């Protein structure tokens, strides 16, 4: 068995059944991704739109592609025909662009709003109040070709487990409250079910804190 297949097997054995594993393949070549695919994995994440579009062309079409990186609005068109879930939406303007491009392909694209939970200034994401504002806005109702299916967050890069835990817990609490609130409001394009949090270094903590989707790269494919 290849190292990649072996890594995947071990990670999957430890994941609770309801957790979706996104195997993060950024910078990795097509032949490496095929190793994971041939081991039965079909959900992959990339952080650059162009790189993902190139790999999409070269790989089997039953792969579910997730865009996990920061989005440049002008590049959304390159993935609108195939992307399965966009994790890193952090502005209303980007949602509008995704909606516009999805419409061209007569699709509805699922999106996660990225919440800012880390203390680092460098990390992207929306403050909770901004997320609430977008969700409850009148303008959102007009976007018929997107669905907001959840939230995504990245913790501070630190060895301090308590800090990581408190950041993930904060996001989960916010997510659960928002889910309850929106469930009663019959918003057409808001169906909160996914909480994307956890990477190679912190996914066991994220799962403990309510994650439903983990994005794991180096623990499967090795260092980049
Ligand atoms: C690269 C990346 C990951 C995976 O990181 P690893 O530490 O290799 O598991 C997860 N999420 C995002 C947004 C990333 O950019």
Coordinates of N, CA and C and ligand atoms in Angstrom, one line a residue:
X1 N 0.9 -1.2 0.0 CA 0.0 0.0 0.0 C 0.9 1.3 0.0
X2 N 0.5 2.3 -0.8 CA 1.3 3.5 -0.8 C 1.2 4.2 0.5
X3 N 2.2 5.1 0.8 CA 2.2 5.9 2.0 C 0.9 6.7 2.1
X4 N 0.5 7.3 0.9 CA -0.7 8.2 0.9 C -1.9 7.4 1.3
X5 N -2.1 6.2 0.6 CA -3.2 5.3 0.9 C -3.2 4.9 2.4
X6 N -2.1 4.7 2.9 CA -1.9 4.3 4.3 C -2.3 5.4 5.3
X7 N -1.8 6.6 5.0 CA -2.2 7.8 5.8 C -3.7 8.0 5.8
X8 N -4.3 8.0 4.6 CA -5.7 8.2 4.4 C -6.5 7.2 5.3
X9 N -6.1 5.9 5.2 CA -6.7 4.8 5.9 C -6.7 5.1 7.4
X10 N -5.5 5.5 7.9 CA -5.4 5.8 9.4 C -6.3 7.0 9.8
X11 N -6.2 8.0 9.0 CA -7.0 9.2 9.4 C -8.5 8.9 9.4
X12 N -8.9 8.2 8.3 CA -10.4 7.8 8.2 C -10.8 6.9 9.3
X13 N -10.0 6.0 9.7 CA -10.3 5.1 10.8 C -10.7 5.9 12.1
X14 N -10.0 7.0 12.3 CA -10.1 7.7 13.5 C -11.2 8.8 13.4
X15 N -11.7 9.1 12.2 CA -12.7 10.1 12.1 C -14.1 9.6 12.4
X16 N -14.8 10.3 13.2 CA -16.2 9.9 13.5 C -17.0 9.9 12.1
X17 N -18.0 9.1 12.0 CA -18.7 8.8 10.7 C -19.3 10.1 10.1
X18 N -19.7 11.0 10.9 CA -20.4 12.2 10.3 C -19.5 13.3 9.9
X19 N -18.2 13.1 10.0 CA -17.2 14.1 9.6 C -16.7 13.9 8.2
X20 N -16.8 14.9 7.3 CA -16.4 14.9 6.0 C -14.9 15.2 5.9
X21 N -14.1 14.4 5.2 CA -12.7 14.7 5.1 C -12.4 15.3 3.7
X22 N -11.9 16.5 3.7 CA -11.4 17.1 2.5 C -9.9 17.0 2.4
X23 N -9.4 16.2 1.4 CA -8.0 16.0 1.3 C -7.4 17.2 0.6
X24 N -6.5 17.9 1.2 CA -6.0 19.2 0.6 C -4.8 18.9 -0.2
X25 N -4.9 19.1 -1.5 CA -3.9 18.7 -2.5 C -3.1 19.9 -3.1
X26 N -3.2 21.1 -2.5 CA -2.5 22.2 -3.1 C -1.0 21.9 -3.2
X27 N -0.4 22.4 -4.3 CA 1.0 22.2 -4.7 C 1.3 20.7 -5.1
X28 N 0.4 19.8 -4.9 CA 0.7 18.4 -5.2 C 0.3 18.1 -6.6
X29 N 1.1 17.3 -7.3 CA 0.9 17.0 -8.7 C -0.3 16.0 -8.9
X30 N -0.8 16.0 -10.1 CA -1.9 15.1 -10.5 C -1.7 13.6 -10.1
X31 N -0.5 13.2 -10.3 CA -0.2 11.7 -10.0 C -0.3 11.4 -8.5
X32 N 0.0 12.4 -7.7 CA -0.2 12.2 -6.2 C -1.7 12.2 -5.9
X33 N -2.4 13.0 -6.5 CA -3.9 13.1 -6.2 C -4.5 11.8 -6.7
X34 N -4.0 11.2 -7.8 CA -4.5 9.9 -8.3 C -4.3 8.8 -7.3
X35 N -3.2 8.9 -6.6 CA -2.9 7.9 -5.6 C -4.0 7.8 -4.5
X36 N -4.4 9.0 -4.1 CA -5.5 9.1 -3.1 C -6.8 8.7 -3.8
X37 N -7.1 9.1 -5.0 CA -8.3 8.8 -5.7 C -8.4 7.2 -5.9
X38 N -7.3 6.6 -6.3 CA -7.3 5.2 -6.4 C -7.4 4.4 -5.1
X39 N -7.1 5.1 -4.0 CA -7.4 4.5 -2.7 C -8.8 4.7 -2.3
X40 N -9.6 5.3 -3.2 CA -11.1 5.5 -2.9 C -11.5 6.9 -2.4
X41 N -10.6 7.8 -2.3 CA -11.0 9.1 -1.9 C -11.4 10.1 -3.0
X42 N -12.5 10.8 -2.9 CA -13.0 11.6 -4.0 C -13.2 13.1 -3.6
X43 N -12.9 13.5 -2.5 CA -13.1 14.9 -2.1 C -11.8 15.6 -1.9
X44 N -11.5 16.6 -2.7 CA -10.2 17.2 -2.6 C -10.4 18.8 -2.5
X45 N -9.4 19.4 -1.8 CA -9.4 20.8 -1.6 C -8.2 21.5 -2.2
X46 N -8.4 22.6 -2.8 CA -7.3 23.4 -3.3 C -7.4 24.9 -2.9
X47 N -6.3 25.6 -2.8 CA -6.5 27.0 -2.4 C -6.3 28.0 -3.5
X48 N -5.9 27.6 -4.7 CA -5.8 28.5 -5.8 C -6.8 28.1 -7.0
X49 N -7.6 29.0 -7.4 CA -8.6 28.7 -8.4 C -8.0 28.1 -9.7
X50 N -6.9 28.8 -10.2 CA -6.3 28.3 -11.5 C -5.8 26.9 -11.4
X51 N -5.1 26.7 -10.2 CA -4.5 25.4 -10.0 C -5.6 24.3 -9.9
X52 N -6.7 24.6 -9.3 CA -7.8 23.7 -9.1 C -8.4 23.4 -10.5
X53 N -8.6 24.4 -11.3 CA -9.2 24.3 -12.6 C -8.3 23.4 -13.5
X54 N -7.0 23.6 -13.4 CA -6.1 22.8 -14.2 C -6.2 21.3 -13.8
X55 N -6.2 21.1 -12.5 CA -6.3 19.7 -12.0 C -7.6 19.1 -12.4
X56 N -8.7 19.9 -12.3 CA -10.0 19.4 -12.6 C -10.0 18.8 -14.0
X57 N -9.4 19.5 -15.0 CA -9.3 19.1 -16.4 C -8.6 17.7 -16.5
X58 N -7.6 17.5 -15.7 CA -6.8 16.3 -15.9 C -7.2 15.1 -15.1
X59 N -8.2 15.3 -14.2 CA -8.5 14.2 -13.3 C -10.0 13.7 -13.5
X60 N -10.3 12.5 -13.0 CA -11.7 11.9 -13.2 C -12.8 12.9 -12.7
X61 N -13.9 12.9 -13.4 CA -14.9 13.9 -13.2 C -15.8 13.6 -12.0
X62 N -15.6 12.5 -11.4 CA -16.5 12.2 -10.2 C -15.8 12.7 -8.9
X63 N -14.7 13.5 -9.1 CA -14.1 14.1 -7.9 C -14.9 15.4 -7.5
X64 N -15.1 15.5 -6.2 CA -15.8 16.7 -5.6 C -14.7 17.7 -5.2
X65 N -14.7 18.9 -5.9 CA -13.6 19.8 -5.7 C -14.1 21.0 -4.7
X66 N -13.3 21.2 -3.7 CA -13.6 22.3 -2.8 C -12.5 23.4 -2.9
X67 N -13.0 24.6 -3.0 CA -12.1 25.7 -3.0 C -12.0 26.2 -1.5
X68 N -10.8 26.1 -1.0 CA -10.6 26.4 0.5 C -9.8 27.7 0.7
X69 N -9.2 28.3 -0.4 CA -8.4 29.5 -0.2 C -9.1 30.8 -0.3
X70 N -8.4 31.8 -0.1 CA -8.9 33.2 -0.2 C -9.3 33.4 -1.7
X71 N -10.5 34.0 -1.9 CA -11.0 34.2 -3.3 C -10.7 35.5 -3.9
X72 N -10.3 35.5 -5.2 CA -10.2 36.7 -5.9 C -11.5 36.7 -6.8
X73 N -12.3 37.7 -6.7 CA -13.6 37.7 -7.4 C -13.4 37.4 -8.9
X74 N -12.4 38.0 -9.5 CA -12.3 38.0 -11.0 C -11.9 36.5 -11.5
X75 N -11.6 35.6 -10.5 CA -11.2 34.3 -11.0 C -12.4 33.3 -10.7
X76 N -13.4 33.7 -10.1 CA -14.5 32.8 -9.8 C -15.0 32.1 -11.0
X77 N -15.0 32.8 -12.2 CA -15.5 32.2 -13.4 C -14.8 30.9 -13.9
X78 N -13.5 30.8 -13.4 CA -12.8 29.6 -13.9 C -13.2 28.3 -13.2
X79 N -14.0 28.4 -12.1 CA -14.4 27.2 -11.4 C -15.9 27.1 -11.3
X80 N -16.6 28.1 -11.8 CA -18.1 28.1 -11.6 C -18.8 26.9 -12.2
X81 N -18.2 26.3 -13.2 CA -18.9 25.1 -13.8 C -18.7 23.8 -13.1
X82 N -17.8 23.8 -12.1 CA -17.5 22.5 -11.5 C -17.4 22.5 -10.0
X83 N -17.1 23.6 -9.4 CA -16.7 23.6 -7.9 C -17.9 23.1 -7.1
X84 N -17.6 22.3 -6.1 CA -18.7 21.7 -5.3 C -19.0 22.5 -4.1
X85 N -18.0 23.1 -3.4 CA -18.2 23.9 -2.2 C -17.1 24.9 -2.1
X86 N -17.4 26.2 -1.9 CA -16.4 27.2 -1.7 C -16.4 27.6 -0.2
X87 N -15.3 27.3 0.4 CA -15.2 27.5 1.9 C -14.9 28.9 2.3
X88 N -14.1 29.7 1.5 CA -13.5 30.9 2.0 C -14.2 32.2 1.6
X89 N -15.5 32.2 1.6 CA -16.2 33.5 1.2 C -16.2 34.5 2.3
X90 N -15.6 35.6 2.1 CA -15.5 36.6 3.2 C -16.0 38.0 2.8
X91 N -16.9 38.1 1.8 CA -17.6 39.4 1.5 C -18.8 39.1 0.7
X92 N -19.8 40.1 0.9 CA -21.0 40.0 0.1 C -20.7 40.1 -1.4
X93 N -19.8 40.9 -1.7 CA -19.4 41.2 -3.1 C -19.0 39.8 -3.8
X94 N -18.2 39.0 -3.1 CA -17.8 37.8 -3.6 C -19.0 36.8 -3.8
X95 N -19.9 36.9 -2.9 CA -21.1 36.1 -3.0 C -21.9 36.4 -4.3
X96 N -22.0 37.7 -4.5 CA -22.7 38.2 -5.7 C -22.0 37.7 -7.0
X97 N -20.7 37.7 -7.0 CA -19.9 37.3 -8.1 C -20.1 35.7 -8.3
X98 N -20.1 35.0 -7.3 CA -20.3 33.5 -7.3 C -21.7 33.3 -7.9
X99 N -22.7 34.0 -7.4 CA -24.1 33.9 -7.9 C -24.2 34.2 -9.4
X100 N -23.5 35.2 -9.8 CA -23.6 35.6 -11.2 C -22.9 34.5 -12.1
X101 N -21.8 34.0 -11.7 CA -21.1 33.0 -12.5 C -21.9 31.6 -12.4
X102 N -22.5 31.3 -11.3 CA -23.3 30.1 -11.2 C -24.5 30.1 -12.1
X103 N -25.1 31.3 -12.2 CA -26.3 31.5 -13.0 C -25.9 31.2 -14.5
X104 N -24.8 31.6 -14.9 CA -24.3 31.3 -16.3 C -24.3 29.8 -16.6
X105 N -24.0 29.0 -15.6 CA -24.0 27.6 -15.8 C -25.2 26.9 -15.3
X106 N -26.2 27.7 -15.0 CA -27.5 27.1 -14.4 C -27.2 26.2 -13.3
X107 N -26.4 26.6 -12.4 CA -26.1 25.8 -11.2 C -26.4 26.6 -9.9
X108 N -26.4 25.9 -8.8 CA -26.5 26.6 -7.5 C -25.2 26.2 -6.8
X109 N -24.4 27.1 -6.4 CA -23.1 26.8 -5.8 C -23.2 27.0 -4.3
X110 N -22.8 25.9 -3.6 CA -22.8 26.0 -2.1 C -21.5 26.7 -1.6
X111 N -21.8 27.6 -0.6 CA -20.7 28.4 -0.1 C -20.7 28.4 1.5
X112 N -19.5 28.5 2.0 CA -19.4 28.7 3.5 C -18.8 30.1 3.7
X113 N -19.4 30.8 4.7 CA -18.8 32.1 5.0 C -17.6 31.8 6.0
X114 N -16.5 32.5 5.7 CA -15.3 32.3 6.5 C -15.4 33.3 7.7
X115 N -15.3 32.7 8.9 CA -15.3 33.5 10.1 C -13.9 33.8 10.6
X116 N -13.7 35.0 11.1 CA -12.4 35.3 11.6 C -12.3 34.9 13.1
X117 N -11.6 33.9 13.5 CA -11.5 33.5 14.9 C -10.1 33.5 15.4
X118 N -9.1 33.6 14.5 CA -7.7 33.6 15.0 C -7.4 35.0 15.4
X119 N -6.3 35.1 16.3 CA -5.9 36.5 16.7 C -5.0 37.1 15.7
X120 N -4.4 36.3 14.7 CA -3.5 36.9 13.8 C -4.2 37.8 12.8
X121 N -3.6 39.0 12.6 CA -4.2 39.9 11.6 C -4.2 39.4 10.2
X122 N -3.2 38.5 10.0 CA -3.0 38.0 8.6 C -4.1 37.1 8.1
X123 N -4.9 36.5 9.0 CA -5.9 35.5 8.6 C -7.2 36.2 8.1
X124 N -7.7 35.7 7.1 CA -8.9 36.3 6.5 C -10.1 35.9 7.3
X125 N -11.2 36.5 6.9 CA -12.5 36.1 7.5 C -13.3 37.2 8.0
X126 N -14.6 37.0 8.3 CA -15.5 38.0 8.7 C -15.7 37.9 10.2
X127 N -15.9 39.1 10.8 CA -16.3 39.1 12.2 C -17.7 38.5 12.3
X128 N -18.1 37.9 13.4 CA -19.4 37.3 13.6 C -20.5 38.3 13.2
X129 N -20.4 39.5 13.7 CA -21.5 40.5 13.4 C -21.7 40.7 11.9
X130 N -20.6 40.6 11.1 CA -20.7 40.8 9.7 C -21.4 39.6 9.1
X131 N -21.2 38.4 9.6 CA -21.8 37.2 9.1 C -23.3 37.3 9.3
X132 N -23.7 37.8 10.5 CA -25.1 37.9 10.9 C -25.8 38.9 9.9
X133 N -25.0 40.0 9.6 CA -25.6 41.1 8.8 C -25.8 40.5 7.4
X134 N -24.9 39.8 6.8 CA -25.1 39.2 5.5 C -26.2 38.2 5.5
X135 N -26.3 37.3 6.5 CA -27.4 36.3 6.5 C -28.7 37.0 6.6
X136 N -28.8 38.1 7.3 CA -30.2 38.7 7.5 C -30.5 39.8 6.5
X137 N -29.6 40.0 5.5 CA -29.8 41.1 4.6 C -30.8 40.8 3.5
X138 N -31.5 41.9 3.1 CA -32.5 41.7 2.0 C -31.8 41.4 0.7
X139 N -30.6 41.9 0.5 CA -29.8 41.7 -0.7 C -29.5 40.2 -0.9
X140 N -29.3 39.5 0.1 CA -28.9 38.1 0.0 C -30.1 37.3 -0.6
X141 N -31.3 37.6 -0.3 CA -32.5 36.9 -0.8 C -32.5 36.9 -2.3
X142 N -31.9 37.9 -2.9 CA -31.9 38.0 -4.4 C -30.9 37.0 -5.1
X143 N -30.0 36.5 -4.3 CA -29.0 35.6 -4.9 C -29.6 34.1 -5.0
X144 N -30.1 33.8 -6.1 CA -30.8 32.5 -6.3 C -29.9 31.4 -6.7
X145 N -28.7 31.7 -7.0 CA -27.7 30.6 -7.5 C -26.6 30.3 -6.5
X146 N -26.8 30.7 -5.3 CA -25.9 30.3 -4.3 C -26.7 29.8 -3.1
X147 N -26.1 28.9 -2.3 CA -26.7 28.5 -1.0 C -25.6 28.6 0.0
X148 N -25.9 29.3 1.1 CA -24.9 29.3 2.2 C -25.2 28.1 3.1
X149 N -24.2 27.2 3.0 CA -24.5 25.9 3.7 C -23.7 25.8 5.0
X150 N -23.0 26.8 5.4 CA -22.3 26.7 6.7 C -21.2 27.8 6.9
X151 N -20.3 27.5 7.8 CA -19.2 28.4 8.1 C -17.9 27.7 8.1
X152 N -16.8 28.5 7.9 CA -15.5 27.9 7.9 C -14.6 28.8 8.8
X153 N -13.7 28.2 9.5 CA -12.8 29.0 10.4 C -11.4 28.3 10.5
X154 N -10.4 29.2 10.7 CA -9.0 28.7 11.0 C -8.5 29.3 12.3
X155 N -8.0 28.4 13.1 CA -7.5 28.8 14.4 C -6.1 29.5 14.3
X156 N -5.7 30.2 15.3 CA -4.4 30.7 15.4 C -3.3 29.6 15.3
X157 N -2.3 29.9 14.6 CA -1.2 29.0 14.5 C -0.3 29.0 15.8
X158 N -0.6 28.1 16.7 CA 0.0 28.1 18.0 C 0.1 26.7 18.6
X159 N 0.9 26.5 19.5 CA 1.0 25.2 20.2 C 0.0 25.2 21.4
X160 N -0.6 26.3 21.7 CA -1.4 26.5 22.9 C -2.8 25.8 22.6
X161 N -2.9 24.6 23.0 CA -4.2 23.8 22.8 C -5.4 24.5 23.3
X162 N -5.2 25.1 24.5 CA -6.4 25.8 25.1 C -6.9 27.0 24.3
X163 N -5.9 27.7 23.7 CA -6.3 28.8 22.8 C -7.1 28.3 21.6
X164 N -6.5 27.3 20.9 CA -7.1 26.7 19.7 C -8.6 26.2 20.1
X165 N -8.6 25.5 21.2 CA -9.9 25.0 21.6 C -10.9 26.1 21.9
X166 N -10.5 27.2 22.5 CA -11.5 28.3 22.8 C -11.9 29.0 21.5
X167 N -11.0 29.1 20.5 CA -11.4 29.7 19.2 C -12.4 28.8 18.5
X168 N -12.2 27.5 18.5 CA -13.1 26.6 17.8 C -14.4 26.5 18.5
X169 N -14.4 26.6 19.9 CA -15.6 26.5 20.6 C -16.5 27.8 20.4
X170 N -15.8 28.9 20.3 CA -16.5 30.2 20.0 C -17.2 30.1 18.7
X171 N -16.5 29.6 17.7 CA -17.1 29.5 16.4 C -18.3 28.5 16.4
X172 N -18.1 27.4 17.1 CA -19.2 26.4 17.1 C -20.4 27.0 17.8
X173 N -20.2 27.7 18.9 CA -21.3 28.3 19.6 C -22.1 29.3 18.7
X174 N -21.3 30.1 18.0 CA -21.9 31.0 17.1 C -22.7 30.3 16.0
X175 N -22.1 29.3 15.4 CA -22.7 28.5 14.4 C -24.0 27.8 14.8
X176 N -24.0 27.2 16.0 CA -25.2 26.6 16.5 C -26.3 27.6 16.7
X177 N -26.0 28.7 17.3 CA -27.0 29.8 17.5 C -27.6 30.3 16.2
X178 N -26.7 30.5 15.2 CA -27.1 31.0 13.9 C -28.0 30.0 13.2
X179 N -27.7 28.7 13.4 CA -28.4 27.6 12.8 C -29.8 27.6 13.3
X180 N -29.9 27.7 14.6 CA -31.3 27.8 15.3 C -32.1 28.9 14.8
X181 N -31.4 30.1 14.8 CA -32.1 31.3 14.3 C -32.6 31.2 12.9
X182 N -31.7 30.8 12.0 CA -32.1 30.8 10.6 C -33.1 29.6 10.3
X183 N -33.1 28.6 11.1 CA -34.0 27.5 10.8 C -35.5 27.9 10.8
X184 N -35.7 29.0 11.6 CA -37.1 29.4 11.8 C -37.5 30.5 10.8
X185 N -36.6 30.9 10.0 CA -36.8 32.1 9.1 C -37.1 31.8 7.7
X186 N -37.0 30.5 7.3 CA -37.3 30.1 5.9 C -36.6 30.9 4.9
X187 N -35.3 31.0 5.1 CA -34.4 31.7 4.1 C -34.1 30.7 3.0
X188 N -34.5 31.1 1.8 CA -34.3 30.1 0.7 C -32.9 29.6 0.5
X189 N -31.9 30.6 0.6 CA -30.6 30.2 0.2 C -29.6 30.1 1.4
X190 N -30.2 29.9 2.6 CA -29.4 29.7 3.8 C -29.8 28.3 4.4
X191 N -28.9 27.3 4.4 CA -29.2 26.0 4.9 C -28.0 25.6 5.7
X192 N -27.9 26.0 6.9 CA -26.7 25.8 7.7 C -26.5 24.4 8.2
X193 N -25.5 23.7 7.6 CA -25.3 22.3 8.1 C -23.8 22.0 8.3
X194 N -23.0 22.8 7.6 CA -21.5 22.4 7.6 C -20.7 23.4 8.4
X195 N -19.9 22.9 9.3 CA -18.9 23.7 10.0 C -17.5 23.1 9.7
X196 N -16.8 23.9 8.8 CA -15.5 23.5 8.3 C -14.4 24.0 9.2
X197 N -13.9 23.2 10.0 CA -12.7 23.6 10.8 C -11.9 22.4 11.2
X198 N -10.6 22.6 11.2 CA -9.6 21.6 11.5 C -8.7 21.3 10.3
X199 N -7.4 21.3 10.6 CA -6.4 21.0 9.6 C -5.5 19.9 10.2
X200 N -4.4 19.6 9.5 CA -3.5 18.5 10.0 C -3.1 18.7 11.5
X201 N -2.8 19.9 11.9 CA -2.3 20.1 13.2 C -3.3 20.2 14.3
X202 N -4.6 20.5 13.9 CA -5.6 20.7 15.0 C -6.9 20.1 14.8
X203 N -7.0 19.1 13.8 CA -8.3 18.6 13.6 C -9.0 17.7 14.7
X204 N -8.2 17.0 15.5 CA -8.8 16.3 16.6 C -9.5 17.3 17.6
X205 N -8.9 18.5 17.8 CA -9.5 19.5 18.7 C -10.7 20.0 18.0
X206 N -10.6 20.3 16.7 CA -11.8 20.9 16.0 C -13.0 19.9 16.1
X207 N -12.7 18.6 16.0 CA -13.8 17.6 16.0 C -14.5 17.6 17.4
X208 N -13.6 17.7 18.4 CA -14.1 17.8 19.8 C -15.0 19.0 19.9
X209 N -14.7 20.0 19.2 CA -15.5 21.3 19.3 C -16.6 21.4 18.3
X210 N -17.0 20.4 17.6 CA -18.2 20.4 16.8 C -18.0 20.5 15.3
X211 N -16.8 20.4 14.8 CA -16.5 20.4 13.4 C -17.3 19.3 12.7
X212 N -17.8 19.6 11.5 CA -18.4 18.5 10.6 C -17.6 18.2 9.4
X213 N -16.5 19.1 9.2 CA -15.7 18.9 7.9 C -14.3 19.3 8.2
X214 N -13.3 18.4 8.0 CA -11.9 18.8 8.2 C -11.2 18.9 6.9
X215 N -10.2 19.8 6.9 CA -9.4 20.0 5.6 C -8.0 19.6 6.0
X216 N -7.6 18.4 5.5 CA -6.3 17.8 5.9 C -5.3 17.6 4.7
X217 N -4.2 18.3 4.7 CA -3.2 18.2 3.6 C -2.0 17.4 4.0
X218 N -1.1 18.1 4.8 CA 0.2 17.5 5.1 C 0.2 16.1 5.8
X219 N -0.8 15.9 6.6 CA -0.9 14.6 7.3 C -1.2 13.5 6.4
X220 N -1.7 13.8 5.2 CA -2.0 12.8 4.1 C -0.8 12.7 3.1
X221 N -0.5 13.9 2.6 CA 0.4 13.9 1.5 C 1.9 14.3 1.8
X222 N 2.1 14.6 3.1 CA 3.5 15.0 3.5 C 3.6 16.5 3.4
X223 N 4.8 16.9 3.9 CA 5.0 18.4 3.9 C 5.0 19.0 2.5
X224 N 4.7 20.3 2.5 CA 4.7 21.0 1.2 C 6.0 21.8 1.0
Ligands
LIG1 C1 -3.4 24.3 3.3 C2 -4.7 24.4 4.0 C3 -5.2 23.4 4.7 C4 -4.5 22.1 5.0 O1 -3.4 22.3 5.8 P1 -2.5 21.1 6.4 O2 -1.8 21.7 7.6 O3 -1.5 20.7 5.4 O4 -3.4 20.0 6.8 C5 -6.5 23.5 5.3 N1 -7.2 24.7 5.1 C6 -6.8 25.7 4.4 C7 -7.6 26.9 4.2 C8 -5.5 25.6 3.8 O5 -5.1 26.6 3.0

